[in-house]
mmCIF file of C-alpha atoms in Angstrom:
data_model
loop_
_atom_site.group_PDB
_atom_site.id
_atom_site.type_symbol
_atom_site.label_atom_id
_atom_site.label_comp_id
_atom_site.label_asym_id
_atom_site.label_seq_id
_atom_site.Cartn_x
_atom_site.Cartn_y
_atom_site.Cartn_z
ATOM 1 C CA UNK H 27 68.973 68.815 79.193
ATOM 2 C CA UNK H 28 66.564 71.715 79.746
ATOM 3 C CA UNK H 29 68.256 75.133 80.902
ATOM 4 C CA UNK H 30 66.797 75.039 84.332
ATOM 5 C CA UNK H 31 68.350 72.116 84.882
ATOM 6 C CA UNK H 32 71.928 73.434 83.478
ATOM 7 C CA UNK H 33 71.575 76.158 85.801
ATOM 8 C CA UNK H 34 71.440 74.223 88.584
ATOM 9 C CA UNK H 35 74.336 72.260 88.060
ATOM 10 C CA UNK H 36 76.650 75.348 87.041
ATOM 11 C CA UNK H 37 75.489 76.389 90.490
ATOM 12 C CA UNK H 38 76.352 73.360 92.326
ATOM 13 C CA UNK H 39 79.631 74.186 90.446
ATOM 14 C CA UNK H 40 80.443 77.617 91.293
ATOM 15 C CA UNK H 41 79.305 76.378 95.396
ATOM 16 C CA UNK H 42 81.855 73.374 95.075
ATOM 17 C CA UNK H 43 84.633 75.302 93.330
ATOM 18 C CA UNK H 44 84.043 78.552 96.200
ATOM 19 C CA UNK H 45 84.298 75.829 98.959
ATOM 20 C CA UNK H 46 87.751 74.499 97.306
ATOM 21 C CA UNK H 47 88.846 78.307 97.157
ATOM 22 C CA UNK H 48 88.314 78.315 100.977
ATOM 23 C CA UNK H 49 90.085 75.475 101.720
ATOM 24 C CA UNK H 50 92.602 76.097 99.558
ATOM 25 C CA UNK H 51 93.011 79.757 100.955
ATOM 26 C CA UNK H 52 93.856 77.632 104.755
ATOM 27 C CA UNK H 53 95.733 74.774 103.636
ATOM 28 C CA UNK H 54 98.029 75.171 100.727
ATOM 29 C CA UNK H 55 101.529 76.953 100.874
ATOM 30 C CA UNK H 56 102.102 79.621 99.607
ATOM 31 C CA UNK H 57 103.758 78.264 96.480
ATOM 32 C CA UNK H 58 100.934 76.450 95.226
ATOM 33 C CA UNK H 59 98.929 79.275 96.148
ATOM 34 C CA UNK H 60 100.419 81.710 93.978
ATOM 35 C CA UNK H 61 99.841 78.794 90.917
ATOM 36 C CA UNK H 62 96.304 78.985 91.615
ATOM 37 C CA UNK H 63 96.334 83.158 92.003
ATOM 38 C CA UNK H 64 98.141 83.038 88.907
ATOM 39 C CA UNK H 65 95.341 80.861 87.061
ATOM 40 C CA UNK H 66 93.044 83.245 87.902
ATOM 41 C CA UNK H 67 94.777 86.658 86.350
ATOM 42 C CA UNK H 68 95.763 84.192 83.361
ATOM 43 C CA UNK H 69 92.373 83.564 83.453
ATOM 44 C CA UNK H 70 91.312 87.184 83.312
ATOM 45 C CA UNK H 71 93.580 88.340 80.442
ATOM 46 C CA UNK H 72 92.664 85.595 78.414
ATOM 47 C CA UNK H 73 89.581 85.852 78.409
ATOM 48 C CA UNK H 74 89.476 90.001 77.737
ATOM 49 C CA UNK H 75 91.919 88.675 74.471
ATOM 50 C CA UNK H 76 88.966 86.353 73.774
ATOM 51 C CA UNK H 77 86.513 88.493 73.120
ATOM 52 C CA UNK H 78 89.179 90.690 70.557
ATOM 53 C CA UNK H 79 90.737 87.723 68.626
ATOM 54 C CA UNK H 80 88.290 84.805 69.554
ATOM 55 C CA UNK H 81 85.486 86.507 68.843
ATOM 56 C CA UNK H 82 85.933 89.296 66.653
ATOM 57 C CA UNK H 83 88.481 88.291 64.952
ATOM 58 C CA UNK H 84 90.585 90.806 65.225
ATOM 59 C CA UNK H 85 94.812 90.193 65.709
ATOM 60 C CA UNK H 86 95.784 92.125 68.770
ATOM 61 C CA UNK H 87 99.440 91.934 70.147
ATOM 62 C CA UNK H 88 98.607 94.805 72.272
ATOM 63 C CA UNK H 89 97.421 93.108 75.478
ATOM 64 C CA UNK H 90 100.687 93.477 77.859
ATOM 65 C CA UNK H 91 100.308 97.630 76.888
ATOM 66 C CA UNK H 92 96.764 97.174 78.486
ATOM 67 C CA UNK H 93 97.765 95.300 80.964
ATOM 68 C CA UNK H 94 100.422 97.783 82.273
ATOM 69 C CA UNK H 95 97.658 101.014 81.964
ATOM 70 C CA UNK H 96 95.636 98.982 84.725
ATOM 71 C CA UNK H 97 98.548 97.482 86.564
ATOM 72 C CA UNK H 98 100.204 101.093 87.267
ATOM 73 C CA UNK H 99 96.691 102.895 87.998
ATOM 74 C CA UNK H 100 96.011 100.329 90.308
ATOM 75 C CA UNK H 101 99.222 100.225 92.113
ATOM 76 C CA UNK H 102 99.481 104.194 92.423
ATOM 77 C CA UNK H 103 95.856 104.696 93.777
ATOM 78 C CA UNK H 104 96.150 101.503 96.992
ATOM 79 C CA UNK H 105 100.491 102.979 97.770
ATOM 80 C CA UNK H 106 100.259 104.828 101.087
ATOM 81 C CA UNK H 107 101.696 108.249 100.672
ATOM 82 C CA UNK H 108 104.588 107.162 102.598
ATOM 83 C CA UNK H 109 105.729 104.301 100.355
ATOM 84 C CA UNK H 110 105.115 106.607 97.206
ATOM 85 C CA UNK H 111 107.434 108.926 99.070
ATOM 86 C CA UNK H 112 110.164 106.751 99.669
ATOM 87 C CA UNK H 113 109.949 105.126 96.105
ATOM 88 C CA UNK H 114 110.332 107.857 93.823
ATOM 89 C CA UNK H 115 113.812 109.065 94.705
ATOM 90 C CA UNK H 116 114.417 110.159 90.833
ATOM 91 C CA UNK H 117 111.573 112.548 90.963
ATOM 92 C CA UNK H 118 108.628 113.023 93.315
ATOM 93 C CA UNK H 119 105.360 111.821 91.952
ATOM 94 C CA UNK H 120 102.821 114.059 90.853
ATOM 95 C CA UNK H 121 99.948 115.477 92.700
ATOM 96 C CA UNK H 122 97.632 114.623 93.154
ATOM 97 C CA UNK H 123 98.460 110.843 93.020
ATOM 98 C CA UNK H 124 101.118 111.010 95.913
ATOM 99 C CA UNK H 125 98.863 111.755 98.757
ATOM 100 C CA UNK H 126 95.851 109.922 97.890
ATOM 101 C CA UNK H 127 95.491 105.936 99.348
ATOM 102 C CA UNK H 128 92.325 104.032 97.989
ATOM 103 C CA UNK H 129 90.817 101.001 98.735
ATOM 104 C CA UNK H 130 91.884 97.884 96.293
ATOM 105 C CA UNK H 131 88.902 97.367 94.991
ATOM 106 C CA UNK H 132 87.737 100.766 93.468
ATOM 107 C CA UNK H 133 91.683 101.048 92.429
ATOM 108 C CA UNK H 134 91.228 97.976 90.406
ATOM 109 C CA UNK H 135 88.009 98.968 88.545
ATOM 110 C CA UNK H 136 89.660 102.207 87.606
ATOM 111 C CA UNK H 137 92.476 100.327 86.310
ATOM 112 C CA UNK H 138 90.470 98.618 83.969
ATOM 113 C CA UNK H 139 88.643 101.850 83.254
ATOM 114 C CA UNK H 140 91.517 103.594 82.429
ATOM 115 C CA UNK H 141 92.901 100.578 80.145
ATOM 116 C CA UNK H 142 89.286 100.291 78.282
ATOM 117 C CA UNK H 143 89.645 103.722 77.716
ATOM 118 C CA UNK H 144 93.831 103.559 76.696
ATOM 119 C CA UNK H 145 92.004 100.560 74.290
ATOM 120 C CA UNK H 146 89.162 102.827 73.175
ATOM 121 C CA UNK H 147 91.679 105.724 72.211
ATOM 122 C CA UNK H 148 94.261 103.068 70.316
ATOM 123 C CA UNK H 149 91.302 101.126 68.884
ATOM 124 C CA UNK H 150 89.614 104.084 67.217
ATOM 125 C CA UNK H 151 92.504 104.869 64.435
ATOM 126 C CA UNK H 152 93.919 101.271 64.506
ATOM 127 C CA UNK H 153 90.226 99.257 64.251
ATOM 128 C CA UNK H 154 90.300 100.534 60.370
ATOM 129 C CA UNK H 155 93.389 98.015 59.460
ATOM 130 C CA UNK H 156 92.861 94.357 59.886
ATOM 131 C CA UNK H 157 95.275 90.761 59.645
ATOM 132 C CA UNK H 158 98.603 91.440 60.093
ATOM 133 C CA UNK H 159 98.479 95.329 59.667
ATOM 134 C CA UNK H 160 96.179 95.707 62.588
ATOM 135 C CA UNK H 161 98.641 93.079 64.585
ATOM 136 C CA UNK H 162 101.589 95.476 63.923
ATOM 137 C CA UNK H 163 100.166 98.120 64.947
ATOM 138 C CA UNK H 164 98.723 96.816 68.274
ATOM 139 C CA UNK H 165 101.858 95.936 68.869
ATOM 140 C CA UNK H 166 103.273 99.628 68.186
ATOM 141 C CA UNK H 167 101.287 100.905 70.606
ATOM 142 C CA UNK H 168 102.008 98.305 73.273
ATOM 143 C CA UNK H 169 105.409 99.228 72.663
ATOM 144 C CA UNK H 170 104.624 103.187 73.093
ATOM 145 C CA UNK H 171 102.938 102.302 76.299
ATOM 146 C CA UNK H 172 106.122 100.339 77.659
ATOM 147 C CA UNK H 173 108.506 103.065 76.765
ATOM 148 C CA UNK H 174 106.549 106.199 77.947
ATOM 149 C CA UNK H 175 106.449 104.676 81.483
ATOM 150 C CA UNK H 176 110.022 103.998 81.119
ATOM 151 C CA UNK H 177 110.470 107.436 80.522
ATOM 152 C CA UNK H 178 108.224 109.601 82.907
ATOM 153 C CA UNK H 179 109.609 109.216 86.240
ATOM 154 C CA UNK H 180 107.461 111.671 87.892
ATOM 155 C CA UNK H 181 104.444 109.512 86.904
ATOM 156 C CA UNK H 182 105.977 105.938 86.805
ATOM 157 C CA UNK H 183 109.233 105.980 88.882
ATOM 158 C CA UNK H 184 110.648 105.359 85.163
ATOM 159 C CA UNK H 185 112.827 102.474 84.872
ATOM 160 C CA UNK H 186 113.110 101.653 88.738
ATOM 161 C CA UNK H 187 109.109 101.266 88.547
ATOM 162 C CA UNK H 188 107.331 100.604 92.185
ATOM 163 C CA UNK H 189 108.034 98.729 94.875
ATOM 164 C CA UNK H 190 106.206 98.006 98.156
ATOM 165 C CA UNK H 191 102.952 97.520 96.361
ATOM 166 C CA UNK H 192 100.474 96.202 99.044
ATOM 167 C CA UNK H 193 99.442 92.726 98.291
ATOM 168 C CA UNK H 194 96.025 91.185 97.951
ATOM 169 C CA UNK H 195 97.208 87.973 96.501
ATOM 170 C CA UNK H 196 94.656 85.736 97.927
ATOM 171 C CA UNK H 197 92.247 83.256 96.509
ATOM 172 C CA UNK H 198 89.321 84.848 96.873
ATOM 173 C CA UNK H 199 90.246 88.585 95.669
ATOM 174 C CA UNK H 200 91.867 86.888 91.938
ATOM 175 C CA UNK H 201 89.298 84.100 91.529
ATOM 176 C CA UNK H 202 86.229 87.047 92.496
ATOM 177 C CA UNK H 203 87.399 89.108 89.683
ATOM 178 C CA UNK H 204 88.005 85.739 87.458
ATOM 179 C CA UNK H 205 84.153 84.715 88.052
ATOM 180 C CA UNK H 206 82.978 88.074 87.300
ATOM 181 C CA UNK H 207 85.043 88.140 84.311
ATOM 182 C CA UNK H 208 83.558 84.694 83.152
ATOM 183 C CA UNK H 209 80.122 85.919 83.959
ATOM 184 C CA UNK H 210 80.557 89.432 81.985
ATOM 185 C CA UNK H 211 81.849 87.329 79.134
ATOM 186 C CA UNK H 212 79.785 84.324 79.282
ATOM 187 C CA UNK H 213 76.426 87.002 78.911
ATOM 188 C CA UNK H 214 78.219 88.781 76.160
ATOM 189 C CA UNK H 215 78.420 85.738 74.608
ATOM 190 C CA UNK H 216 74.922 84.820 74.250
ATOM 191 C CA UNK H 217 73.577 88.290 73.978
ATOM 192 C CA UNK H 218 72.698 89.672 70.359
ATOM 193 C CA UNK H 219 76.369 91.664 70.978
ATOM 194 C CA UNK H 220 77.954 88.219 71.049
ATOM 195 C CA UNK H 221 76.426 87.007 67.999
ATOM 196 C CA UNK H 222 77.426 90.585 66.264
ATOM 197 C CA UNK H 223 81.235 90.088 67.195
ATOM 198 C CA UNK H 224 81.015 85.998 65.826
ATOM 199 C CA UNK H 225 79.398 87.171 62.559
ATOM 200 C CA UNK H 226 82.267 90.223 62.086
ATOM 201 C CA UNK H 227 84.841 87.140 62.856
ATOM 202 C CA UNK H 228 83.232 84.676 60.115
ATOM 203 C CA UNK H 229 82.371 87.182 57.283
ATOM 204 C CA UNK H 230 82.881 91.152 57.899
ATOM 205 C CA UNK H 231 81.381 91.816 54.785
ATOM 206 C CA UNK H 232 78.507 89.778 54.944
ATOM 207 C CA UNK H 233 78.115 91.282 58.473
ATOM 208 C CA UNK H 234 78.421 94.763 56.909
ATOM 209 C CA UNK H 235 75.995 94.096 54.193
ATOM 210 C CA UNK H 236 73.550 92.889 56.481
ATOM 211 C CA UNK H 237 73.409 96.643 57.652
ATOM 212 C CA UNK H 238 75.873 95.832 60.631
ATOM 213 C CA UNK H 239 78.282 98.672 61.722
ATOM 214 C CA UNK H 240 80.973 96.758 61.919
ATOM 215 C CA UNK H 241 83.181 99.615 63.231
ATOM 216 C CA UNK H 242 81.847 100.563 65.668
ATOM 217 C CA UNK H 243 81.246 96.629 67.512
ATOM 218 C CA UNK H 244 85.043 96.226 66.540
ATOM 219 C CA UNK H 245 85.837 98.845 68.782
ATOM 220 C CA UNK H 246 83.423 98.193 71.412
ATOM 221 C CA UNK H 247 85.442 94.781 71.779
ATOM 222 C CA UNK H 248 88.392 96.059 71.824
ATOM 223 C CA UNK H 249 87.588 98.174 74.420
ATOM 224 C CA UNK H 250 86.272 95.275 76.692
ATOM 225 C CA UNK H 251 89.002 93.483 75.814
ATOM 226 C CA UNK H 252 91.689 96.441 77.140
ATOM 227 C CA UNK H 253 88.733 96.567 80.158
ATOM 228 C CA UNK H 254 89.815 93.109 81.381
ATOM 229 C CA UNK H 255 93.579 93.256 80.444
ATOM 230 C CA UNK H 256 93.530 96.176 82.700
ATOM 231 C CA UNK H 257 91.886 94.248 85.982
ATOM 232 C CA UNK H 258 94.408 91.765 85.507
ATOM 233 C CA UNK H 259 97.263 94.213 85.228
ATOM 234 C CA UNK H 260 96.252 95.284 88.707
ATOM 235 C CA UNK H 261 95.756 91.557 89.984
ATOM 236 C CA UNK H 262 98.999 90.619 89.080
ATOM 237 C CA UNK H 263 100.955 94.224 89.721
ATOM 238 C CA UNK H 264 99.429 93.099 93.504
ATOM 239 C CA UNK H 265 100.442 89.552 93.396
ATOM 240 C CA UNK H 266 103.947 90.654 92.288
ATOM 241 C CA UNK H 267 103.850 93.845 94.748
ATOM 242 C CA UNK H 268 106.611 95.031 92.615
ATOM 243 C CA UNK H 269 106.402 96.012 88.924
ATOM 244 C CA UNK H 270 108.019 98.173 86.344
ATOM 245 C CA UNK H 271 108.072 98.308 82.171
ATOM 246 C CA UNK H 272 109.877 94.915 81.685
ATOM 247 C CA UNK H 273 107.350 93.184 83.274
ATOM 248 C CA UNK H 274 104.686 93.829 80.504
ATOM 249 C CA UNK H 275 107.099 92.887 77.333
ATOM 250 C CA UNK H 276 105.528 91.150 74.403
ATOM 251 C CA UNK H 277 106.421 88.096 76.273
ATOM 252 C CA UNK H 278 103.413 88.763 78.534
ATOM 253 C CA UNK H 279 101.150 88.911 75.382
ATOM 254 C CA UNK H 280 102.535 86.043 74.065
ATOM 255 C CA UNK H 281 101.932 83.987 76.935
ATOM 256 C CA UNK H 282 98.412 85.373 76.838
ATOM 257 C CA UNK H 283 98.101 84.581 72.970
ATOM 258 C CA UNK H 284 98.998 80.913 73.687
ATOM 259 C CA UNK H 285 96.388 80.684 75.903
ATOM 260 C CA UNK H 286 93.685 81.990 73.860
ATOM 261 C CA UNK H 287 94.750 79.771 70.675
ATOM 262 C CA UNK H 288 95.340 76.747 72.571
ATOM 263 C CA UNK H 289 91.899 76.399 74.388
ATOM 264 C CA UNK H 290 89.884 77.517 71.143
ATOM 265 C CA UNK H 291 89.409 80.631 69.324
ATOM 266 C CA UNK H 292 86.290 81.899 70.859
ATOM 267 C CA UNK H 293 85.969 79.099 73.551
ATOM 268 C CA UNK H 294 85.229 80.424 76.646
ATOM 269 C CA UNK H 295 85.663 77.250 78.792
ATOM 270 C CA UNK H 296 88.277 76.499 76.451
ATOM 271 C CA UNK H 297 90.395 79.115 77.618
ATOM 272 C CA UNK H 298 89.618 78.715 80.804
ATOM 273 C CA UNK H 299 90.789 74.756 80.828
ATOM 274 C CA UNK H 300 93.727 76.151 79.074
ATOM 275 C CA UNK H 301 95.040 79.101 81.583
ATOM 276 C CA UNK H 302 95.091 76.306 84.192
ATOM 277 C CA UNK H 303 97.511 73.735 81.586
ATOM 278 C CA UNK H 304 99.244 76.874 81.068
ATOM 279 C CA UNK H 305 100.214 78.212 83.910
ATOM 280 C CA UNK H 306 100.969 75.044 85.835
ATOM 281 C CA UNK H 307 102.958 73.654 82.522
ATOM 282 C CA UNK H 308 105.099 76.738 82.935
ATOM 283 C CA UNK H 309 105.832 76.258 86.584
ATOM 284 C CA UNK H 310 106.707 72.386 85.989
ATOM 285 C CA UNK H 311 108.470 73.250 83.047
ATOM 286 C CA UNK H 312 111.347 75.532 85.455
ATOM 287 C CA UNK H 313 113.467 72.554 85.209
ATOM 288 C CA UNK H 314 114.377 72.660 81.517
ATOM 289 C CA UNK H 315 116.378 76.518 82.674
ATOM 290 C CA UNK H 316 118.121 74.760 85.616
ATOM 291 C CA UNK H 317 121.246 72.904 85.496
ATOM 292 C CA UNK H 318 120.690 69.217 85.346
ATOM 293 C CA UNK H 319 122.787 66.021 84.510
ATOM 294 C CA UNK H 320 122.173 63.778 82.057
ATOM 295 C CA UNK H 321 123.576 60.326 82.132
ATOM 296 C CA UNK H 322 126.783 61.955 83.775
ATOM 297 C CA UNK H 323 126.875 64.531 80.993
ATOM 298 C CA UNK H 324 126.222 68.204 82.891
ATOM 299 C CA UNK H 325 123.994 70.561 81.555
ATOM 300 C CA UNK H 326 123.965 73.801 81.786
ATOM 301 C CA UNK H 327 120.538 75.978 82.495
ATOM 302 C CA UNK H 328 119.608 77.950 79.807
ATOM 303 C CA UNK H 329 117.584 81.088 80.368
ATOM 304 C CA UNK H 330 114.476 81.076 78.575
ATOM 305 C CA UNK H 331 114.413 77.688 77.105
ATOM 306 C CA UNK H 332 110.456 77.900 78.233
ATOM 307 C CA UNK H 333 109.636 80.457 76.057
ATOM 308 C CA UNK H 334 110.869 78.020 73.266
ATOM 309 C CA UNK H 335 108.725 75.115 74.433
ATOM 310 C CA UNK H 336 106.305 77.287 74.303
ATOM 311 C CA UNK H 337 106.412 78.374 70.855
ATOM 312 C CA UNK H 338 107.161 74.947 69.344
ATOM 313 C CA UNK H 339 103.960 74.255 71.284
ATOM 314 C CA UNK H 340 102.195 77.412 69.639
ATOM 315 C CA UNK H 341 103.666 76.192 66.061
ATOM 316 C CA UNK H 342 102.408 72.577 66.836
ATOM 317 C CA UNK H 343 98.930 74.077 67.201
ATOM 318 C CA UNK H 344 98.846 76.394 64.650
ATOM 319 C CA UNK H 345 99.982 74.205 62.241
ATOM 320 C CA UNK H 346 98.178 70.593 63.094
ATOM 321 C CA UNK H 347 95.233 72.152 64.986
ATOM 322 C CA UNK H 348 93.945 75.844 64.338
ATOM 323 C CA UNK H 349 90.893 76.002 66.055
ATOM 324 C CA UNK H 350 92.512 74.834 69.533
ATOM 325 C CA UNK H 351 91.415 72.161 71.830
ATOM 326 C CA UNK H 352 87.974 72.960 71.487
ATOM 327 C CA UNK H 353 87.565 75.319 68.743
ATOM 328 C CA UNK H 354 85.009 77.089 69.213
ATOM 329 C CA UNK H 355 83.166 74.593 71.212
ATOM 330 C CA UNK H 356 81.611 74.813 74.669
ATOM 331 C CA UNK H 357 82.287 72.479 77.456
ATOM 332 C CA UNK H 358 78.946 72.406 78.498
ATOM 333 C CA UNK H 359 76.964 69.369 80.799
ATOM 334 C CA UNK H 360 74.836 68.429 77.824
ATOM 335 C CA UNK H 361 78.196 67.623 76.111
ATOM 336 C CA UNK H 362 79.493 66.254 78.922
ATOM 337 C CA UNK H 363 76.410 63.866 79.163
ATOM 338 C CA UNK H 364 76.992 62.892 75.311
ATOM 339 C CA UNK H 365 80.393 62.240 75.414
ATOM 340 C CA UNK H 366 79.397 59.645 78.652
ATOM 341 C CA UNK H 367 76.726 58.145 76.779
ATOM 342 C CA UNK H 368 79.262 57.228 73.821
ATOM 343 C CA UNK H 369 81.823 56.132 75.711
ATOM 344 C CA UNK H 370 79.121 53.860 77.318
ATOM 345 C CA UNK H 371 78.070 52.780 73.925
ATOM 346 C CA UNK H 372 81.728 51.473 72.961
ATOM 347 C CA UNK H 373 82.123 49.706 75.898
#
C-alpha cells in the first residue's frame, strides 16, 4: 500500500476517532468518562517511557518522580490565589507562585518543561550506568523527588499536598495532548533520531563504534521521556483535582512499566492498544478488593489484590513472552491488509 494512500486512511482515523471523542464528551457518564480520560494520560506516560526503555533501551523506574515535577508545576501555576491561600495552612506558599493564576494550557507545557529538565539534570550523572544499576538509581531519584515534596511545605503543602485543583478532565483536553504525544513520537520514530535510539537499544557498542555519541542521544531520550511523564503528571493532577506525594509511588511507575512491556518494547501502537486493556482491566478488576461470596463461603476484600494480578500478569509476560504483544511491531493498515488476506486464504 503506497504511503499516500496510508495517509489517508490514518486520517479517516484520527476524523472518526475525534467524532467518537465528541460524542462521547455528550453522552457517557461520568464514570466511563473518566476510563476513557484515564486512557489517554496512560497513554501519555507510556509512551514518554517508550521512547527511554522501548527504544533506547535504557531501565528507568523513575517515571512517577517525573510525573510528580509536571503534576505539581501544573497544579500551582492554574490554583487561583485564593485556593492557594486557603490550602497551605502549614506554611504560606512562596512568592511568587501564590499570586499568579495561568491558563491550563501554558501550565501544562511548563510542567513538562520543568520535568524534561528534572530528567535532563538526573539523566546527566545517571545515563553513565546501565541494566540494573541505572534502574536503581532512577528509582533513587524518584524516591528523592517524592520525599522532598513531602518535606517542603512552603512549596508543596508537604504531606497534606493540594486540593481544589481546577479540573479539565474532559475528552478533548487528555486525548489533544495524547494525539500530540503520538504524533511527537510517531516522527521521532522514523526520523534518523529514532533509528539512533533503536541502534543504542540493539548494540551500544556497535552504535558507538560506528562514531555514534551514544551519550549524549541517551540523554536526549531521557529527557523526552521526563518531557511527556511531566504532561501527564499535570493531566492526571487535573483529573484527580487533588494530589500529594503518595500519589506518585513506584506503584504509578509500575503500572506505567506494565504498559510499556505488555504492548511491545518499542511498539508505539502497541502501547497504545495496551493503555486501553490496561486501564479498563484495572477498573473491571475492582471486584477482586471487594467483599464477595463464594458458594456461601464469604470473602473478605483484600486491599491491593490488583496490584498482584498485575504482577503475575507482568511475570507471565516476561517470562513466556518478552517482546510483548507486538514486540516491536507496528500495527499498521498494510499489516492489517495481510493478516485479512491470510485469514482469507485459510478459509
Amino acid at each position: 500500500m503506497r504511503w499516500r494512500d496510508e495517509s489517508f486512511l490514518n486520517a479517516l482515523l484520527v476524523l472518526a476517532f475525534l467524532g467518537f471523542l465528541v460524542w462521547a464528551q455528550r453522552t457517557l457518564d461520568d464514570y466511563k468518562l473518566r476510563i476513557l480520560n484515564l486512557v489517554a494520560i496512560n497513554t501519555v506516560a507510556a509512551l514518554g517511557l517508550n521512547l527511554i526503555y522501548g527504544f533506547t533501551g535504557m531501565f528507568s523506574l523513575g517515571h512517577a518522580g517525573f510525573m510528580a515535577v509536571g503534576a505539581y508545576t501544573c497544579a500551582l501555576l492554574i490554583m487561583s490565589p485564593l485556593q492557594k491561600k486557603m490550602t497551605f495552612i502549614i506554611a504560606p506558599l512562596m512568592e511568587p507562585l501564590a499570586s499568579v493564576q495561568w491558563p491550563f494550557l501554558p501550565a501544562l507545557l511548563l510542567g513538562g518543561i520543568v520535568a524534561a529538565l528534572f530528567a535532563l539534570l538526573i539523566g546527566m550523572p545517571v545515563l553513565k550506568l546501565s541494566g540494573d544499576y541505572l534502574g536503581i538509581a532512577t528509582l533513587g531519584f524518584a524516591e528523592i523527588i517524592r520525599v522532598v515534596a513531602n518535606n517542603v511545605p512552603w512549596l508543596t503543602n508537604g504531606a497534606l499536598g493540594l486540593k481544589g485543583i481546577p479540573s479539565h478532565a474532559n475528552l478533548y483536553w487528555n486525548w489533544g495532548v495524547a494525539l500530540f504525544s503520538l504524533f511527537v513520537v510517531v516522527n521521532i520514530a522514523r526520523s534518523n533520531v529514532g533509528n539512533v535510539l533503536k541502534a543504542i537499544r540493539d548494540d551500544e557498542v556497535a552504535a558507538r563504534a560506528m562514531g555514534v555519541d551514544t551519550y549524549r542521544y541517551r540523554v536526549l531520550a531521557f529527557t523526552l521521556g521526563g518531557f511527556f511523564a511531566g504532561l501527564a503528571g499535570g493531566l492526571l493532577g487535573s483529573l484527580l483535582t487533588t494530589i500529594d506525594p503518595k500519589t506518585f509511588t513506584f506503584f504509578l511507575t509500575f503500572n506505567v512499566l506494565t504498559i510499556v512491556v505488555a504492548g511491545g518494547l518499542g511498539s508505539i501502537t502497541g502501547t497504545v492498544v495496551s493503555a486501553a486493556a490496561f486501564t479498563v482491566l484495572l477498573e473491571w478488576l475492582r471486584f477482586v478488593e471487594s467483599p464477595t461470596t463464594v458458594f456461601g463461603i464469604h470473602i473478605p476484600g483484600i486491599s491491593g489484590m490488583r496490584m498482584v494480578v498485575f504482577s503475575l500478569l507482568l511475570i507471565a509476560i516476561i517470562l513466556f513472552r518478552q517482546e510483548g504483544f507486538l514486540g516491536d511491531r507496528e500495527i499498521t493498515w498494510s499489516s492489517l491488509r495481510a493478516a485479512l488476506a491470510r485469514r482469507g486464504g485459510r478459509s
